[in-house]
Tab-separated table of C-alpha atoms in Angstrom:
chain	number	residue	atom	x	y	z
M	19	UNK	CA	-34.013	56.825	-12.909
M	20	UNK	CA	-37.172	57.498	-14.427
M	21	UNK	CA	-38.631	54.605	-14.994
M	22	UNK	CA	-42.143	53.613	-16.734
M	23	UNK	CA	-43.574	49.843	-16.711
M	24	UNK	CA	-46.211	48.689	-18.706
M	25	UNK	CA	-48.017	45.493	-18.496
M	26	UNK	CA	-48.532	43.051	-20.259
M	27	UNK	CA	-45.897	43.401	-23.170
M	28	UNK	CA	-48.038	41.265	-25.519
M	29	UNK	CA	-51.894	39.921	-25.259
M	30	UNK	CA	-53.614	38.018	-28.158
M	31	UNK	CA	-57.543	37.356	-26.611
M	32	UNK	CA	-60.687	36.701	-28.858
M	33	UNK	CA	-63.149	39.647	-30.488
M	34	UNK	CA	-65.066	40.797	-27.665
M	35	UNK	CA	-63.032	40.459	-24.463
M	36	UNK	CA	-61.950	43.279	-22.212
M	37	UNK	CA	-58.389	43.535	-22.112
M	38	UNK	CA	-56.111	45.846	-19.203
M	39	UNK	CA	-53.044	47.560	-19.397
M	40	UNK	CA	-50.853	49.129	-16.934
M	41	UNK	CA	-48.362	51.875	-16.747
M	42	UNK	CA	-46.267	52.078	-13.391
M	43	UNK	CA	-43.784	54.631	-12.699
M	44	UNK	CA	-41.355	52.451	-10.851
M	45	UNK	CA	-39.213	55.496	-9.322
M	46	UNK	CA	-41.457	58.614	-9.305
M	47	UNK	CA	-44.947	59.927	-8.512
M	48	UNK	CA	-46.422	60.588	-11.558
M	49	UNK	CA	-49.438	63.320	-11.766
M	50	UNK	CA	-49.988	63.168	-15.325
M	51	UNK	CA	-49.501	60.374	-17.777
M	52	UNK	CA	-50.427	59.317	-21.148
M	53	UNK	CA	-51.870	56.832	-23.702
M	54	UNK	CA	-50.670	56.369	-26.938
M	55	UNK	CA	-51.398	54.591	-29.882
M	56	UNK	CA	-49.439	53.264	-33.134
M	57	UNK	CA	-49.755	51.470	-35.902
M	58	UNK	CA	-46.835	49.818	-38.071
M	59	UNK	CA	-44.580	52.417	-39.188
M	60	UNK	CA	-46.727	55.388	-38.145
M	61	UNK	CA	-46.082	57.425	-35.669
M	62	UNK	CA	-47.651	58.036	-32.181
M	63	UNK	CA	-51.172	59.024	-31.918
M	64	UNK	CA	-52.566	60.687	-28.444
M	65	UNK	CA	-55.309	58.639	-27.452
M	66	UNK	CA	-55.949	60.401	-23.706
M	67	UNK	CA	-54.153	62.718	-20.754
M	68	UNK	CA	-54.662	60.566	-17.558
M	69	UNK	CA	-54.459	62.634	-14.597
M	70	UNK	CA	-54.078	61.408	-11.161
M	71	UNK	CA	-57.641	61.645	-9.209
M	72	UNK	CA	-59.283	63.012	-11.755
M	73	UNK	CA	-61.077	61.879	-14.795
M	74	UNK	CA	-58.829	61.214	-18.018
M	75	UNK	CA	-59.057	64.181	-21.194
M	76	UNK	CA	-60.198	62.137	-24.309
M	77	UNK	CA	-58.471	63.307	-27.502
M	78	UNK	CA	-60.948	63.685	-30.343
M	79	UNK	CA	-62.677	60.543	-31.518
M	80	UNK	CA	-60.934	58.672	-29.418
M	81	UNK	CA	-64.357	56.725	-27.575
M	82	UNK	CA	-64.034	57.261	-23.655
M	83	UNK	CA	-66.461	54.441	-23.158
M	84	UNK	CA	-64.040	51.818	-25.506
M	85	UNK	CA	-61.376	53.248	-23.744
M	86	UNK	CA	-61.731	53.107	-20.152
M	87	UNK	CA	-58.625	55.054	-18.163
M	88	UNK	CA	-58.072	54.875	-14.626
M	89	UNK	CA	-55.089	57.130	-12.292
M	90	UNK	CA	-56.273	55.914	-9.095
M	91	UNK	CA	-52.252	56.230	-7.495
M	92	UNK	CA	-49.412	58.749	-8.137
M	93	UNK	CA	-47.927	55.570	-9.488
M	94	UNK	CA	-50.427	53.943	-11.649
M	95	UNK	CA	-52.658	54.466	-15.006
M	96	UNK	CA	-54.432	51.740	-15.935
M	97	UNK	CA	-56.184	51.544	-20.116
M	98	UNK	CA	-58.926	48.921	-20.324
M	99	UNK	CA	-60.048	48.369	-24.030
M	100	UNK	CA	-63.515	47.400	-23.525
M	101	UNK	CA	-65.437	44.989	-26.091
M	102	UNK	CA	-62.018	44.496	-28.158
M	103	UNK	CA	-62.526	44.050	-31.663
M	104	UNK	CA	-59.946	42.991	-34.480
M	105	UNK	CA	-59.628	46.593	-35.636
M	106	UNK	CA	-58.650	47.644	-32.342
M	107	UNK	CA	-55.358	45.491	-32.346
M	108	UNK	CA	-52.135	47.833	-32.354
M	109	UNK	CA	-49.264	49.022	-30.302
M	110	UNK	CA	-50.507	51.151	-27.412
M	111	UNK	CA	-47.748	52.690	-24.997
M	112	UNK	CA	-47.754	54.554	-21.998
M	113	UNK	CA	-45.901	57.371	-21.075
M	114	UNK	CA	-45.281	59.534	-17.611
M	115	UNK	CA	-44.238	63.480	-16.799
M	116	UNK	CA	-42.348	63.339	-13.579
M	117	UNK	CA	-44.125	65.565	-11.723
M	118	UNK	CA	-46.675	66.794	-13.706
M	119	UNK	CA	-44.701	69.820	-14.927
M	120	UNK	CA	-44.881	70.650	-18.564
M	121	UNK	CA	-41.974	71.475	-20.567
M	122	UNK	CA	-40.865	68.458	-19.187
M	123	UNK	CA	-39.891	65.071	-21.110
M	124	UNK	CA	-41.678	62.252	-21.134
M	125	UNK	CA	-40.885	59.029	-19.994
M	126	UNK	CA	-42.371	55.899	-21.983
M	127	UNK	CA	-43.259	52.858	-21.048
M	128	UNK	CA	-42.203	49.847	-23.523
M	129	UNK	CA	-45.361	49.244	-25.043
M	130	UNK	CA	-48.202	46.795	-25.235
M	131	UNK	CA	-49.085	44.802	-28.337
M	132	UNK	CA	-52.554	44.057	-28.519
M	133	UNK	CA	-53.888	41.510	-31.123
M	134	UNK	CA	-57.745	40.823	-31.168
M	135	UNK	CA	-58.637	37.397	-33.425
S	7	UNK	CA	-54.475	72.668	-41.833
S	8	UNK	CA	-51.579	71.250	-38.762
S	9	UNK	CA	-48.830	69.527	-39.996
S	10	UNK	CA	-45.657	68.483	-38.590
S	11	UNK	CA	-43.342	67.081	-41.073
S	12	UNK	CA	-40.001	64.745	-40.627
S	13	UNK	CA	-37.679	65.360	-44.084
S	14	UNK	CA	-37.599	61.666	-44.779
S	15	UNK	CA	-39.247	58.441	-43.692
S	16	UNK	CA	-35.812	56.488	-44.453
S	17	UNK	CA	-31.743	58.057	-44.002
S	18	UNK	CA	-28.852	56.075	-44.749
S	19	UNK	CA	-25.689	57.489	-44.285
S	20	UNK	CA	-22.082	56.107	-44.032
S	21	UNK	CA	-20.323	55.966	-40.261
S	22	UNK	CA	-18.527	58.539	-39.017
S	23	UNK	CA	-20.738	61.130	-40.918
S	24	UNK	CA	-23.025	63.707	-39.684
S	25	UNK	CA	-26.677	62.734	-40.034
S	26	UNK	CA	-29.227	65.854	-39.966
S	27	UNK	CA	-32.694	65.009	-39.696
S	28	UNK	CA	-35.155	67.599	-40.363
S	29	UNK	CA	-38.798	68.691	-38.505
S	30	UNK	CA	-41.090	71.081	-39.910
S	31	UNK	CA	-44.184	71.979	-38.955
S	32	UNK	CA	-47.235	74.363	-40.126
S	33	UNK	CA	-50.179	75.991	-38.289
S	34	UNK	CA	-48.411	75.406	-35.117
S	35	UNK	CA	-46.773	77.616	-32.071
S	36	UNK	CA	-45.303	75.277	-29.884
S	37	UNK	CA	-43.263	76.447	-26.958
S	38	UNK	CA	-40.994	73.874	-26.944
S	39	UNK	CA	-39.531	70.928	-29.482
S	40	UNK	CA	-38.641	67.438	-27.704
S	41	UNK	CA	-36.506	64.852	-30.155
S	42	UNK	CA	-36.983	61.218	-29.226
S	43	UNK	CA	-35.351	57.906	-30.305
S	44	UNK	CA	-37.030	54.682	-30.849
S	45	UNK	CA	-35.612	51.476	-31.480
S	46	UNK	CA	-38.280	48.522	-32.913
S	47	UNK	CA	-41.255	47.096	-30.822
S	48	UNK	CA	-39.758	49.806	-27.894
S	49	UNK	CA	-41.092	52.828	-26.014
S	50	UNK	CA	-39.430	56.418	-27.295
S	51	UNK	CA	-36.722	57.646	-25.376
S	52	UNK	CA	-36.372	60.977	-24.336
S	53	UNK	CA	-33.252	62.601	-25.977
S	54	UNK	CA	-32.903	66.530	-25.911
S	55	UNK	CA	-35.895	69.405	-25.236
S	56	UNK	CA	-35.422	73.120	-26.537
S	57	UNK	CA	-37.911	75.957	-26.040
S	58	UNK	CA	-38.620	78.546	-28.301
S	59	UNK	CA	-36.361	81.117	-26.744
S	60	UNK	CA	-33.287	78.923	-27.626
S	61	UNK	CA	-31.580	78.419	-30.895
S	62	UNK	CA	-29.407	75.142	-30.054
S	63	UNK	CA	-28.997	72.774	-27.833
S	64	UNK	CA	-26.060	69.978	-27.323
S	65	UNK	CA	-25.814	67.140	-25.973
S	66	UNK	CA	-22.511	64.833	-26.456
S	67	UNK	CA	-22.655	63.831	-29.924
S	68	UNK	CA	-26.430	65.367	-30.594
S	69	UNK	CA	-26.798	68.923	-31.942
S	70	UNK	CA	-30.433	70.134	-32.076
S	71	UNK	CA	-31.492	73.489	-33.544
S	72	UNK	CA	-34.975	75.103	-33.282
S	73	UNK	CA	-36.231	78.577	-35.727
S	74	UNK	CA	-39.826	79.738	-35.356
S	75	UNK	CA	-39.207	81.711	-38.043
S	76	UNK	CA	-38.802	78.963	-40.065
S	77	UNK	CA	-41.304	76.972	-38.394
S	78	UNK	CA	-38.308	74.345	-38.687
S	79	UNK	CA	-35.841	72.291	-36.205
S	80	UNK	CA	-32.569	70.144	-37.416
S	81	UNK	CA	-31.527	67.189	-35.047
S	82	UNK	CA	-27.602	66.648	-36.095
S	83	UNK	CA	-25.440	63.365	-35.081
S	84	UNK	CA	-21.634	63.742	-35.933
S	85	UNK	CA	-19.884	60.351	-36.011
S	86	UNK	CA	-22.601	58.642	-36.136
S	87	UNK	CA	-22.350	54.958	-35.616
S	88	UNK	CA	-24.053	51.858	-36.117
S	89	UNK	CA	-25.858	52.067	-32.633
S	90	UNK	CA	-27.035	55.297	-33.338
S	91	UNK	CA	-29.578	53.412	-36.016
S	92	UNK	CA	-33.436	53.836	-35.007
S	93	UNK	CA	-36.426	55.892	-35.702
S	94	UNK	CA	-35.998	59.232	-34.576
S	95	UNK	CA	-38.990	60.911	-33.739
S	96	UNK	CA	-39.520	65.047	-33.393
S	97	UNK	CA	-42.792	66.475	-31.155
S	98	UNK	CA	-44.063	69.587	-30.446
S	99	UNK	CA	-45.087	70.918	-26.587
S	100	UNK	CA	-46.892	73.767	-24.980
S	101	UNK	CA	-49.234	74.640	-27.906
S	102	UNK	CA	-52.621	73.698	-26.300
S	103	UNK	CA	-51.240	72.520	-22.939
S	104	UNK	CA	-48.257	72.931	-21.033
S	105	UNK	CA	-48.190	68.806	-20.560
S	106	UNK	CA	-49.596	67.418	-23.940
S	107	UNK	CA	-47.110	66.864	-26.932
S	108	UNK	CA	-47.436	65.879	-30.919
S	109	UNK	CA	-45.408	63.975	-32.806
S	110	UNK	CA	-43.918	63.697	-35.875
S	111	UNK	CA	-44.025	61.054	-38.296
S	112	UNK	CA	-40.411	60.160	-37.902
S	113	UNK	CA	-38.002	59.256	-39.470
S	114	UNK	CA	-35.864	55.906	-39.896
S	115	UNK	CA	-32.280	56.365	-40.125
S	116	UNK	CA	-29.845	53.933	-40.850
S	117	UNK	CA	-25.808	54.014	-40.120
S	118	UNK	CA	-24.085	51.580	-42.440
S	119	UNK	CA	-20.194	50.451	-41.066
């Protein structure tokens, strides 16, 4: 149980295109779910706090308008990097709290790899 | 300034041995300690939680122990095995909100047969 999908897995697309992700809990409703990101043997920075119906909690200097985060469904986040740009490529992954309790582990989603040319 | 600190960025130990990985942190009062595994190009996965009240927690072969005296938790594998080779990653909870955690840098260990 407890599973997290993200899509897609792997995107290469020129400087300037707008590229989507999404994060699906396939087997619970998920309140409250986060947006990583990490670079090559570093370790996992919190980008934003995505909560369902509401509007997403920006971590500092993280850009909400580069950034775009959408929890329309219990089931669904959705991270649109606006305007990509080379130094925006990375490893961004998704995670979910099953729900929404703290203290609680998080499930993550396998990741998307995001390369901007 | 916040730091949380994983002993080693590399650990290579010989199968069947105990592996202890070490997480300290500074300027910090989390209210719990999550340890995660993750393998390369993967998502972490979740492997054992324990809140400040609690000194250890086990879980089959994984032994994880959490001081806030010492500002300091150990994450212990005893016969470890190949398989049990990753990145293992420590994160803090429940120091700004209940939800939100911080991680560690982690740290890559290595079982050799």
């Amino acid at each position: 149980g407890a599973v997290v999908s993200q899509h897609p897995s792997w995107v290469i697309c020129k400087s300037g295109t707008s590229v989507k992700i999404e994060c699906r809990s396939l087997d619970f409703q998920a309140t409250t779910m986060f947006w990583y990101r990490q670079f090559p043997k570093q370790s996992l920075m919190l980008m934003a706090t995505s909560n369902e119906g509401s509007k997403a909690t920006y971590e500092q200097g993280v850009e909400k308008d580069k950034f775009l985060i959408n929890h329309a469904s219990l089931t669904l986040s959705t991270l649109t990097v606006t305007s990509a740009h080379p130094e925006d490529s990375s490893f961004y992954i998704c995670s979910a709290l099953e729900g929404g309790q703290g203290n609680q582990p998080q499930h993550f989603g396998d990741g998307t790899r995001l390369s901007i040319l | 300034s916040q730091k949380i600190e994983q002993n080693s960025e590399a650990l290579n130990i010989q199968e069947g041995k105990t592996a202890t990985l070490t997480c300290n942190y500074t300027n910090y009062s989390p209210a719990y300690l999550q340890w995660y595994r993750q393998d390369p190009g993967r998502g972490p996965v979740f492997l054992l939680l324990i809140r400040e009240n609690e000194k250890e927690k086990r879980k089959e072969r994984l032994k994880v122990t959490f001081d806030t005296t010492l500002k300091q938790s150990l994450f212990h594998i005893t016969a470890s095995q190949p398989a049990d080779s990753a990145t293992y990653l420590c994160a803090l909870g429940g120091y700004s909100s209940a939800s939100k955690i911080i991680f560690g840098s982690g740290t890559r260990l290595s079982i050799r047969p």
